JSON list of C-alpha atoms and ligand atoms in Angstrom, two decimals:
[
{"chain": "A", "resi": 1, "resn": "UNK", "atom": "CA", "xyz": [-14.55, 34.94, 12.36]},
{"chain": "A", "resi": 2, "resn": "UNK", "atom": "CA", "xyz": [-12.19, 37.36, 14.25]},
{"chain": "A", "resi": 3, "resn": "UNK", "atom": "CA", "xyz": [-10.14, 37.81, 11.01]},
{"chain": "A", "resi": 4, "resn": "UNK", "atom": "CA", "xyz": [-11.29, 41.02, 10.47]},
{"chain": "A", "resi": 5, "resn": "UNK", "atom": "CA", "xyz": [-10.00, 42.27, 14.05]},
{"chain": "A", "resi": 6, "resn": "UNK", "atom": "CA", "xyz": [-6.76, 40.37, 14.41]},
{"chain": "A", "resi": 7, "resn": "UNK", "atom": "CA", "xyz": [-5.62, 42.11, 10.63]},
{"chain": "A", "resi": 8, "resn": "UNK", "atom": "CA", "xyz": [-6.63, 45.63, 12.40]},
{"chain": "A", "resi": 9, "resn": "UNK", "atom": "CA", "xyz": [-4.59, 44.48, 15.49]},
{"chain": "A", "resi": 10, "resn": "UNK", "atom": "CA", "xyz": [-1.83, 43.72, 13.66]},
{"chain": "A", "resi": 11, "resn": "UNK", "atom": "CA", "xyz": [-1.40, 46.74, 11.08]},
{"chain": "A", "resi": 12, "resn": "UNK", "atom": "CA", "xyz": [-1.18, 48.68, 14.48]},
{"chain": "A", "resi": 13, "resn": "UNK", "atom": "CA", "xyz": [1.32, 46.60, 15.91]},
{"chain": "A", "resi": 14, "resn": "UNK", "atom": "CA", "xyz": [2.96, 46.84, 12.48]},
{"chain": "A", "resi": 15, "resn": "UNK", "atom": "CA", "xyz": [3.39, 50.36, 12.46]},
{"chain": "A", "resi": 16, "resn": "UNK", "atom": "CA", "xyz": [4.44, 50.67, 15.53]},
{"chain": "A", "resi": 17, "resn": "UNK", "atom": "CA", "xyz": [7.07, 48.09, 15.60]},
{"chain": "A", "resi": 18, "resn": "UNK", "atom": "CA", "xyz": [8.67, 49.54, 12.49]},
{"chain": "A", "resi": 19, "resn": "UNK", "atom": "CA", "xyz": [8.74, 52.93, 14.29]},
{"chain": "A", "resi": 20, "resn": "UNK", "atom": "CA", "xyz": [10.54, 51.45, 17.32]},
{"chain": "A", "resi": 21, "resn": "UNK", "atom": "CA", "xyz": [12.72, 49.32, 14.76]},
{"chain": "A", "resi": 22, "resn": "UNK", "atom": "CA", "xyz": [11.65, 45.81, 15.87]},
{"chain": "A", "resi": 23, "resn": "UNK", "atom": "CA", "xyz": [10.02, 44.78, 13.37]},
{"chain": "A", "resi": 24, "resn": "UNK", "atom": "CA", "xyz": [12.19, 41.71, 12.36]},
{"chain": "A", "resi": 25, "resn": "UNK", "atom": "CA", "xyz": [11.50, 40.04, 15.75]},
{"chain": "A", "resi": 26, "resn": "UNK", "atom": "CA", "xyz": [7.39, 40.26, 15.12]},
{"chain": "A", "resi": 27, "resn": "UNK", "atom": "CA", "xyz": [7.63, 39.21, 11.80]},
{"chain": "A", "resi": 28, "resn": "UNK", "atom": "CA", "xyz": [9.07, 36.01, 12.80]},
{"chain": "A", "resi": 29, "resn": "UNK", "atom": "CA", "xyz": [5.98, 35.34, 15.22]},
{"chain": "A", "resi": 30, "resn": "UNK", "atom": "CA", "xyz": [4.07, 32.29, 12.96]},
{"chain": "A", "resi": 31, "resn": "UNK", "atom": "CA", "xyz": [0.51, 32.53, 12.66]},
{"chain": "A", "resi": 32, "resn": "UNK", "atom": "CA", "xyz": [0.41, 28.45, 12.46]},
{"chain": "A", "resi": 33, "resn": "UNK", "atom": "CA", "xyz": [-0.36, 27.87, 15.80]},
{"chain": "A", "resi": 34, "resn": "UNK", "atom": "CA", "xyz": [-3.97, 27.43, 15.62]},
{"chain": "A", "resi": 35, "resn": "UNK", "atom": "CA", "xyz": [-3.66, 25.69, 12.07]},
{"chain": "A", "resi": 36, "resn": "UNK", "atom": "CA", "xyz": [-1.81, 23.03, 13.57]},
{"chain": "A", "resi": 37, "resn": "UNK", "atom": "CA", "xyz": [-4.05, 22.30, 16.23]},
{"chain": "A", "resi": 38, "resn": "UNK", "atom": "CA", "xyz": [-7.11, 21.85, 13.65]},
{"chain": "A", "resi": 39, "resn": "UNK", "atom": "CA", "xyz": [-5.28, 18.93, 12.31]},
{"chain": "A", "resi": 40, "resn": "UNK", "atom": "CA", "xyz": [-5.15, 16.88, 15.22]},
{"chain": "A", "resi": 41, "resn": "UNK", "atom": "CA", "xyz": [-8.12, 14.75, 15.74]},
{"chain": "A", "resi": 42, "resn": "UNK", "atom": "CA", "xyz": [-10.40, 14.94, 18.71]},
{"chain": "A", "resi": 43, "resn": "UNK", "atom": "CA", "xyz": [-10.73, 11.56, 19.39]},
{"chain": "A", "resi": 44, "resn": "UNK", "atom": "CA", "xyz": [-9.47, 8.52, 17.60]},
{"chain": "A", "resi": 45, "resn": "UNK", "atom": "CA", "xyz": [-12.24, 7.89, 15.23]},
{"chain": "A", "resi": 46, "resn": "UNK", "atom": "CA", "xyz": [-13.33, 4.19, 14.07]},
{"chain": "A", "resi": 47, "resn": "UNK", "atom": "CA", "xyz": [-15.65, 3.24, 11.10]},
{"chain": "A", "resi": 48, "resn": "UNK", "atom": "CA", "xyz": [-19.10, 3.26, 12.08]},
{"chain": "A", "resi": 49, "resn": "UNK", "atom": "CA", "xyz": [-19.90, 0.24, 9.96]},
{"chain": "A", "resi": 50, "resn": "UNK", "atom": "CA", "xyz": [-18.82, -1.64, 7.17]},
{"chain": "A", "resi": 51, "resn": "UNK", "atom": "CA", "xyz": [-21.68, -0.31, 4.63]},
{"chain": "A", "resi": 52, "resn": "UNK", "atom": "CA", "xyz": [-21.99, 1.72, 1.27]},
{"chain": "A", "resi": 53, "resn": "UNK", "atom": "CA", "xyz": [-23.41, 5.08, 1.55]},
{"chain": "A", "resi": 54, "resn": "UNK", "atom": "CA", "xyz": [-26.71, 4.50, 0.11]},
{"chain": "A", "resi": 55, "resn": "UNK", "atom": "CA", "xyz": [-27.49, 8.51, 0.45]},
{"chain": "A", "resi": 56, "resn": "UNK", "atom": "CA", "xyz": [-25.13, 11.50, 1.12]},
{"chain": "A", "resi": 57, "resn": "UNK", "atom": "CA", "xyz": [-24.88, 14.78, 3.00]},
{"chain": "A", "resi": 58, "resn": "UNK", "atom": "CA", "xyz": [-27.31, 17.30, 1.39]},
{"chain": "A", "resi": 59, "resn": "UNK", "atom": "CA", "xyz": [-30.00, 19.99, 2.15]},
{"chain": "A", "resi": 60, "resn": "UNK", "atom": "CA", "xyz": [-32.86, 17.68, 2.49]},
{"chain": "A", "resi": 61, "resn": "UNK", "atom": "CA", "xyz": [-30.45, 14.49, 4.59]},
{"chain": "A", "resi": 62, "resn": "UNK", "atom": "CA", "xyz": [-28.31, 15.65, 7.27]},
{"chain": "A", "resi": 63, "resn": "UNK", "atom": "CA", "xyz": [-26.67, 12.70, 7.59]},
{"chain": "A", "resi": 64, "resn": "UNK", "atom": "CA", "xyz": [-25.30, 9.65, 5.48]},
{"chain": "A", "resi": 65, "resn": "UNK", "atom": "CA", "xyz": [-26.98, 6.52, 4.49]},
{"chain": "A", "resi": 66, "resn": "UNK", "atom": "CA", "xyz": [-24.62, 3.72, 5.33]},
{"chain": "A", "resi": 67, "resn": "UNK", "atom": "CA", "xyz": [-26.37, 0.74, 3.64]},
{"chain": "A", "resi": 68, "resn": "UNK", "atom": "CA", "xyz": [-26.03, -2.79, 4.83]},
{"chain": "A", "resi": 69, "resn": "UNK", "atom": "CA", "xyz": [-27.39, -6.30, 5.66]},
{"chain": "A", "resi": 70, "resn": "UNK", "atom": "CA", "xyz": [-29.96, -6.53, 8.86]},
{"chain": "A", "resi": 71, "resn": "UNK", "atom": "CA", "xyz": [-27.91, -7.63, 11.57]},
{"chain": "A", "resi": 72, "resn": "UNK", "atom": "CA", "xyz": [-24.28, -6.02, 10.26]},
{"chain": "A", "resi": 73, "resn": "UNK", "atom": "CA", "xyz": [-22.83, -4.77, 13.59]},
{"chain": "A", "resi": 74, "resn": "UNK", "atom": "CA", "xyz": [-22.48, -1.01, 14.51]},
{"chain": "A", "resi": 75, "resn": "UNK", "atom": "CA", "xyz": [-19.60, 0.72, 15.97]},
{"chain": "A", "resi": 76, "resn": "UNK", "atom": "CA", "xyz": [-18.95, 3.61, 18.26]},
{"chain": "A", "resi": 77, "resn": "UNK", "atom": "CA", "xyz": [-17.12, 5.98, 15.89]},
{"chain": "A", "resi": 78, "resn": "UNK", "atom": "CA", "xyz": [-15.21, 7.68, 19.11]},
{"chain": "A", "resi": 79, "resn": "UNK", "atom": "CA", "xyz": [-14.99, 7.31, 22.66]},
{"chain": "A", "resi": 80, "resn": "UNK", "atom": "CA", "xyz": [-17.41, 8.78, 24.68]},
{"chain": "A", "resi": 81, "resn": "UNK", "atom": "CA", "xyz": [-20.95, 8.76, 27.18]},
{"chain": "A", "resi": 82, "resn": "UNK", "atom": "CA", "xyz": [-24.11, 7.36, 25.80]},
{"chain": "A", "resi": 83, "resn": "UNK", "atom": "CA", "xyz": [-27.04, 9.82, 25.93]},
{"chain": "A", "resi": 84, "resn": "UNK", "atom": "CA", "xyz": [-29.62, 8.55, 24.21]},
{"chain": "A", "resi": 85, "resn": "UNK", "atom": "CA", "xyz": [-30.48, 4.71, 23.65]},
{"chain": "A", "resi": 86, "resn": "UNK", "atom": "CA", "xyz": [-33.94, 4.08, 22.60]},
{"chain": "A", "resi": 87, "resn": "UNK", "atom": "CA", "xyz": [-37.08, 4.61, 20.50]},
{"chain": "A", "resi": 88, "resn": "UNK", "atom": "CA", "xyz": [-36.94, 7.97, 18.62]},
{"chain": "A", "resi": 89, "resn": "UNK", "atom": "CA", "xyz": [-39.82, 9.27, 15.94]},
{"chain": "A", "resi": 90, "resn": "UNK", "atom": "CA", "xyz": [-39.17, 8.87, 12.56]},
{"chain": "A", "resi": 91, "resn": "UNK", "atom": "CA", "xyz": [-35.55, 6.43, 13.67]},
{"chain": "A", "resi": 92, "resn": "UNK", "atom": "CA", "xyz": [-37.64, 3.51, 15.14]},
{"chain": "A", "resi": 93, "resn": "UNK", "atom": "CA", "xyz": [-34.54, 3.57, 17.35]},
{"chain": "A", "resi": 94, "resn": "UNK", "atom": "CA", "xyz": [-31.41, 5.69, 17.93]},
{"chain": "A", "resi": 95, "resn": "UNK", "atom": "CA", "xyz": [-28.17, 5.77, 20.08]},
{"chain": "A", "resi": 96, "resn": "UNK", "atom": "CA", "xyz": [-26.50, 9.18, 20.62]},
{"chain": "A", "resi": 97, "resn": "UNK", "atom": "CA", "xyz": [-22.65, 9.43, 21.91]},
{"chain": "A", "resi": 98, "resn": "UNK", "atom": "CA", "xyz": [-20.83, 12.58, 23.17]},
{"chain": "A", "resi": 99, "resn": "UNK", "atom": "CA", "xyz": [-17.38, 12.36, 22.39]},
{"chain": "A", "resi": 100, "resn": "UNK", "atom": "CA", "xyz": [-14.54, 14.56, 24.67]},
{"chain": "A", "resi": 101, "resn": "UNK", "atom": "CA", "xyz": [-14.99, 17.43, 22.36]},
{"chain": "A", "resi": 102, "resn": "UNK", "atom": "CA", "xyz": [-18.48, 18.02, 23.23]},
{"chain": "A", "resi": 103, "resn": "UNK", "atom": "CA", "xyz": [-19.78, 16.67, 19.44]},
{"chain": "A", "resi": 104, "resn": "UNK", "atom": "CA", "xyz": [-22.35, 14.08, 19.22]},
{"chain": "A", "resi": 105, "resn": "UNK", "atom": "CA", "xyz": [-22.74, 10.92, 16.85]},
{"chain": "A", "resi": 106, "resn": "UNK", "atom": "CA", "xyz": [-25.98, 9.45, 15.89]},
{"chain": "A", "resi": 107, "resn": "UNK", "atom": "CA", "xyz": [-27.43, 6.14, 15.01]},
{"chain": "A", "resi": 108, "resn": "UNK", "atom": "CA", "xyz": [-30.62, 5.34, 13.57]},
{"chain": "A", "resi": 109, "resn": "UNK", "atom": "CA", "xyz": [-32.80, 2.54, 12.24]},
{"chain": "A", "resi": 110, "resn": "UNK", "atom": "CA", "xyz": [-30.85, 0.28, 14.14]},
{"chain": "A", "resi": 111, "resn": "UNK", "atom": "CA", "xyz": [-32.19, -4.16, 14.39]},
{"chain": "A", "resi": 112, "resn": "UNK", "atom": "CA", "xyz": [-30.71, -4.29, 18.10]},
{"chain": "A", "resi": 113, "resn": "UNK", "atom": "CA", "xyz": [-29.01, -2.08, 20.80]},
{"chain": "A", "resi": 114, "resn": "UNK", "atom": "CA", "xyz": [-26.32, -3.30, 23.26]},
{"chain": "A", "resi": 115, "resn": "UNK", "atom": "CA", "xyz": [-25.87, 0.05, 25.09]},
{"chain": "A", "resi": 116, "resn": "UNK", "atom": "CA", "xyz": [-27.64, 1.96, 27.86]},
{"chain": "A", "resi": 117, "resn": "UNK", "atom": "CA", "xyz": [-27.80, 5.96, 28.58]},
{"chain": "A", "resi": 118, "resn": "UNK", "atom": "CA", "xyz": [-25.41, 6.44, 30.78]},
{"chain": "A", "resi": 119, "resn": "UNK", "atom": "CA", "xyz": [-22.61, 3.65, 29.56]},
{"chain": "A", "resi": 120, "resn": "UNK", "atom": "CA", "xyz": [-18.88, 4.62, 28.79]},
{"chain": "A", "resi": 121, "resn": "UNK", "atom": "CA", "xyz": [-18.39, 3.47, 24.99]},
{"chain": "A", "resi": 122, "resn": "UNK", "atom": "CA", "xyz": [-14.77, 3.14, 23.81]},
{"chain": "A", "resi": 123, "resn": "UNK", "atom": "CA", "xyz": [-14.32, 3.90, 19.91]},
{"chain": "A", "resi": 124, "resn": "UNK", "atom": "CA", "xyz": [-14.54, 0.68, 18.19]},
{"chain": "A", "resi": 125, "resn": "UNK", "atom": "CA", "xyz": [-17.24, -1.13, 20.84]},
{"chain": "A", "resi": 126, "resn": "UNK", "atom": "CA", "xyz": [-20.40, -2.51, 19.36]},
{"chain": "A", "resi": 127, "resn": "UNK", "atom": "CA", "xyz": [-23.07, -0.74, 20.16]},
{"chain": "A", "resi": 128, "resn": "UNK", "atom": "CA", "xyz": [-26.02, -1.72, 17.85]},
{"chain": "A", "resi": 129, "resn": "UNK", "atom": "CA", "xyz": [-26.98, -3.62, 14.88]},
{"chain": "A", "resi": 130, "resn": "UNK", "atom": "CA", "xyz": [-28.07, -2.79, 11.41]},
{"chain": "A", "resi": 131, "resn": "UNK", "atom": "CA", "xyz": [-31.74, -2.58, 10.79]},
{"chain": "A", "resi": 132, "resn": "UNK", "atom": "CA", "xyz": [-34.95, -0.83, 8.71]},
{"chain": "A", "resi": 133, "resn": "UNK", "atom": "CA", "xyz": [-36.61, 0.48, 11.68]},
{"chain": "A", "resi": 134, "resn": "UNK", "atom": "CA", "xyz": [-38.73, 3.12, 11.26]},
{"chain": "A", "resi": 135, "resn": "UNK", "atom": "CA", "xyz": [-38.88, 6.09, 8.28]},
{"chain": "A", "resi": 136, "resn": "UNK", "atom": "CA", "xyz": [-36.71, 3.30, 6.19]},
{"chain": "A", "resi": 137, "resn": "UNK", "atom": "CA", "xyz": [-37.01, 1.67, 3.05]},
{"chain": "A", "resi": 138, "resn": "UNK", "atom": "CA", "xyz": [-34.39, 0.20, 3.31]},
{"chain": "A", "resi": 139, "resn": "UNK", "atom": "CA", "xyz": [-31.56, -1.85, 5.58]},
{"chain": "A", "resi": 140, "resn": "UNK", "atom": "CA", "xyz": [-29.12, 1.06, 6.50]},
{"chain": "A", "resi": 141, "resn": "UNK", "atom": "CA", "xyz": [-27.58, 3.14, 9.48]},
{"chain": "A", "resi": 142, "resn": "UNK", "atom": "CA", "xyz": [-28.20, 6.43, 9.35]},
{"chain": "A", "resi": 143, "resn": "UNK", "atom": "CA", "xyz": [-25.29, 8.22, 10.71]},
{"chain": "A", "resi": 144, "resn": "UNK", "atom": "CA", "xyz": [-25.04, 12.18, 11.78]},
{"chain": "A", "resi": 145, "resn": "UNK", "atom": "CA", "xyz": [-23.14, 14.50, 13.69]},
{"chain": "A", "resi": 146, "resn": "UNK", "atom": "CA", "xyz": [-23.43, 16.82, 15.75]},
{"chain": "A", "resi": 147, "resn": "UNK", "atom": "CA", "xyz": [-20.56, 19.38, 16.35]},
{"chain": "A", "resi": 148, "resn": "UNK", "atom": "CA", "xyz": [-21.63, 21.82, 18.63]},
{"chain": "A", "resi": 149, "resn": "UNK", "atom": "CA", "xyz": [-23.82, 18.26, 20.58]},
{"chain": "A", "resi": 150, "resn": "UNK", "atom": "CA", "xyz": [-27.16, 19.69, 20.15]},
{"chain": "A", "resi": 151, "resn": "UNK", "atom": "CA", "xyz": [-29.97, 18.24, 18.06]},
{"chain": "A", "resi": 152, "resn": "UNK", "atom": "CA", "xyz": [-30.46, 20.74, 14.96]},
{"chain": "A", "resi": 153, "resn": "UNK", "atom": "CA", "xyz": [-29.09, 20.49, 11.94]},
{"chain": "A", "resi": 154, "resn": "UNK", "atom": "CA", "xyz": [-26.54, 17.95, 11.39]},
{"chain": "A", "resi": 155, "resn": "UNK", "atom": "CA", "xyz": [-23.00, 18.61, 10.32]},
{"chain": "A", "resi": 156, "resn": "UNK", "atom": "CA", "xyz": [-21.37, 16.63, 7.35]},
{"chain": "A", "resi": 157, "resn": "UNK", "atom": "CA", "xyz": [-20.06, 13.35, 8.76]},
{"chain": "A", "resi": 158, "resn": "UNK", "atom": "CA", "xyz": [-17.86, 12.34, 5.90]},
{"chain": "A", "resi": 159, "resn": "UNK", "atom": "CA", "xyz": [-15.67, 15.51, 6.97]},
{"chain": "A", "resi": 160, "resn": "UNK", "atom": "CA", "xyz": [-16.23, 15.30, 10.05]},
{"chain": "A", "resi": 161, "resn": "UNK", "atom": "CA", "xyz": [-14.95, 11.42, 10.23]},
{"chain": "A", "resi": 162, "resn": "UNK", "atom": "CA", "xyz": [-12.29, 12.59, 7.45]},
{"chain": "A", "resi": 163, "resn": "UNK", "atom": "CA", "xyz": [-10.62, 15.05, 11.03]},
{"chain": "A", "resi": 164, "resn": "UNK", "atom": "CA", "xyz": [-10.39, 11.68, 13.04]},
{"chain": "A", "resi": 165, "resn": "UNK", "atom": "CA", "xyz": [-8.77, 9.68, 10.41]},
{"chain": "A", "resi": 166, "resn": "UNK", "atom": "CA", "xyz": [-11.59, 7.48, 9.05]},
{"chain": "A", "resi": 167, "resn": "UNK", "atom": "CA", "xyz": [-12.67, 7.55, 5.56]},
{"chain": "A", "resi": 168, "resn": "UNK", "atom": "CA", "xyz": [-16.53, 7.07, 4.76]},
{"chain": "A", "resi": 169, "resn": "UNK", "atom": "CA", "xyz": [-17.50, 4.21, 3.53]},
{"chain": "A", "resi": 170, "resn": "UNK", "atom": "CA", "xyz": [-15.07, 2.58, 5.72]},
{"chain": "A", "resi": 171, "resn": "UNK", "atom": "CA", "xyz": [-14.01, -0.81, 6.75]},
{"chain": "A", "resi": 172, "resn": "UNK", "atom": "CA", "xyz": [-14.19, -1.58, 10.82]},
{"chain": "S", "resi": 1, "resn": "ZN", "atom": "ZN1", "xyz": [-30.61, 8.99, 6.43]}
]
């Protein structure tokens, strides 16, 4: 995003370190910094559920379909605060968790809920239970993120899960 800028930056710089002849020491300066930060996780991640994904990421979904038995427990997929835990249109019922980098996961169609808003969730606890509640046809969870927390659009979970080291489907 500030590409465009940095490169403009750093011609100047350029030129003007070759005219004052240290341009060996800014050369050495590694542009990796920020690279290597993107690879650690945010959180440690856990698998969601043991499920197959029933439907993927696309346009029209913004979320996966993890399909499984009524009644298969659901997992936290990262430590975090419970903001939602209750009836939501078109979910029957949904659980939202914000994680300590501000995204959000989300859980829907769910059989049974063992968590409250307001409840500290560490990655891993049970939280609900596999059901068909709802817009369903189907026993499933339907799992989405939510980078920047908010409630539009969600981002794809099997990359997102991917950055905290779990690998959709999953086993918990
Ligand atoms: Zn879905």
């Amino acid at each position: 995003m500030s590409r465009p800028h940095n490169g403009r930056s750093k011609r100047a710089l350029l030129a003007l370190a070759a005219a004052s002849g240290v341009l060996t020491a800014l050369v050495a300066v590694p542009a990796s910094a920020s690279a290597a930060a993107n690879e650690k996780a945010a959180f440690p991640g856990k698998c969601p559920v043991a499920a197959e994904i029933s439907q993927g990421y696309h346009d029209g979904h913004d979320g996966v379909d993890l399909a499984a038995p009524i009644g298969t427990p659901i997992f936290a997929a990262g430590p975090g605060t419970v903001t939602e835990s209750g009836p939501a249109s078109g979910y029957g019922q949904w659980v939202r968790i914000k994680h300590p980098d501000g995204s959000v996961t989300e859980y829907g169609h769910m059989f049974e809920r063992f968590v409250a808003v307001g409840d500290t969730v560490t990655e891993g606890q049970r939280i609900a239970s596999v059901g068909n509640e709802g817009q369903s046809t189907g026993p499933h969870l339907h799992f989405e993120v939510h980078r920047d927390g908010g409630t539009g659009f969600g981002d794809d979970p099997v990359a997102y899960m991917a950055e905290q080291g779990v690998s959709l489907p999953c086993t918990p």
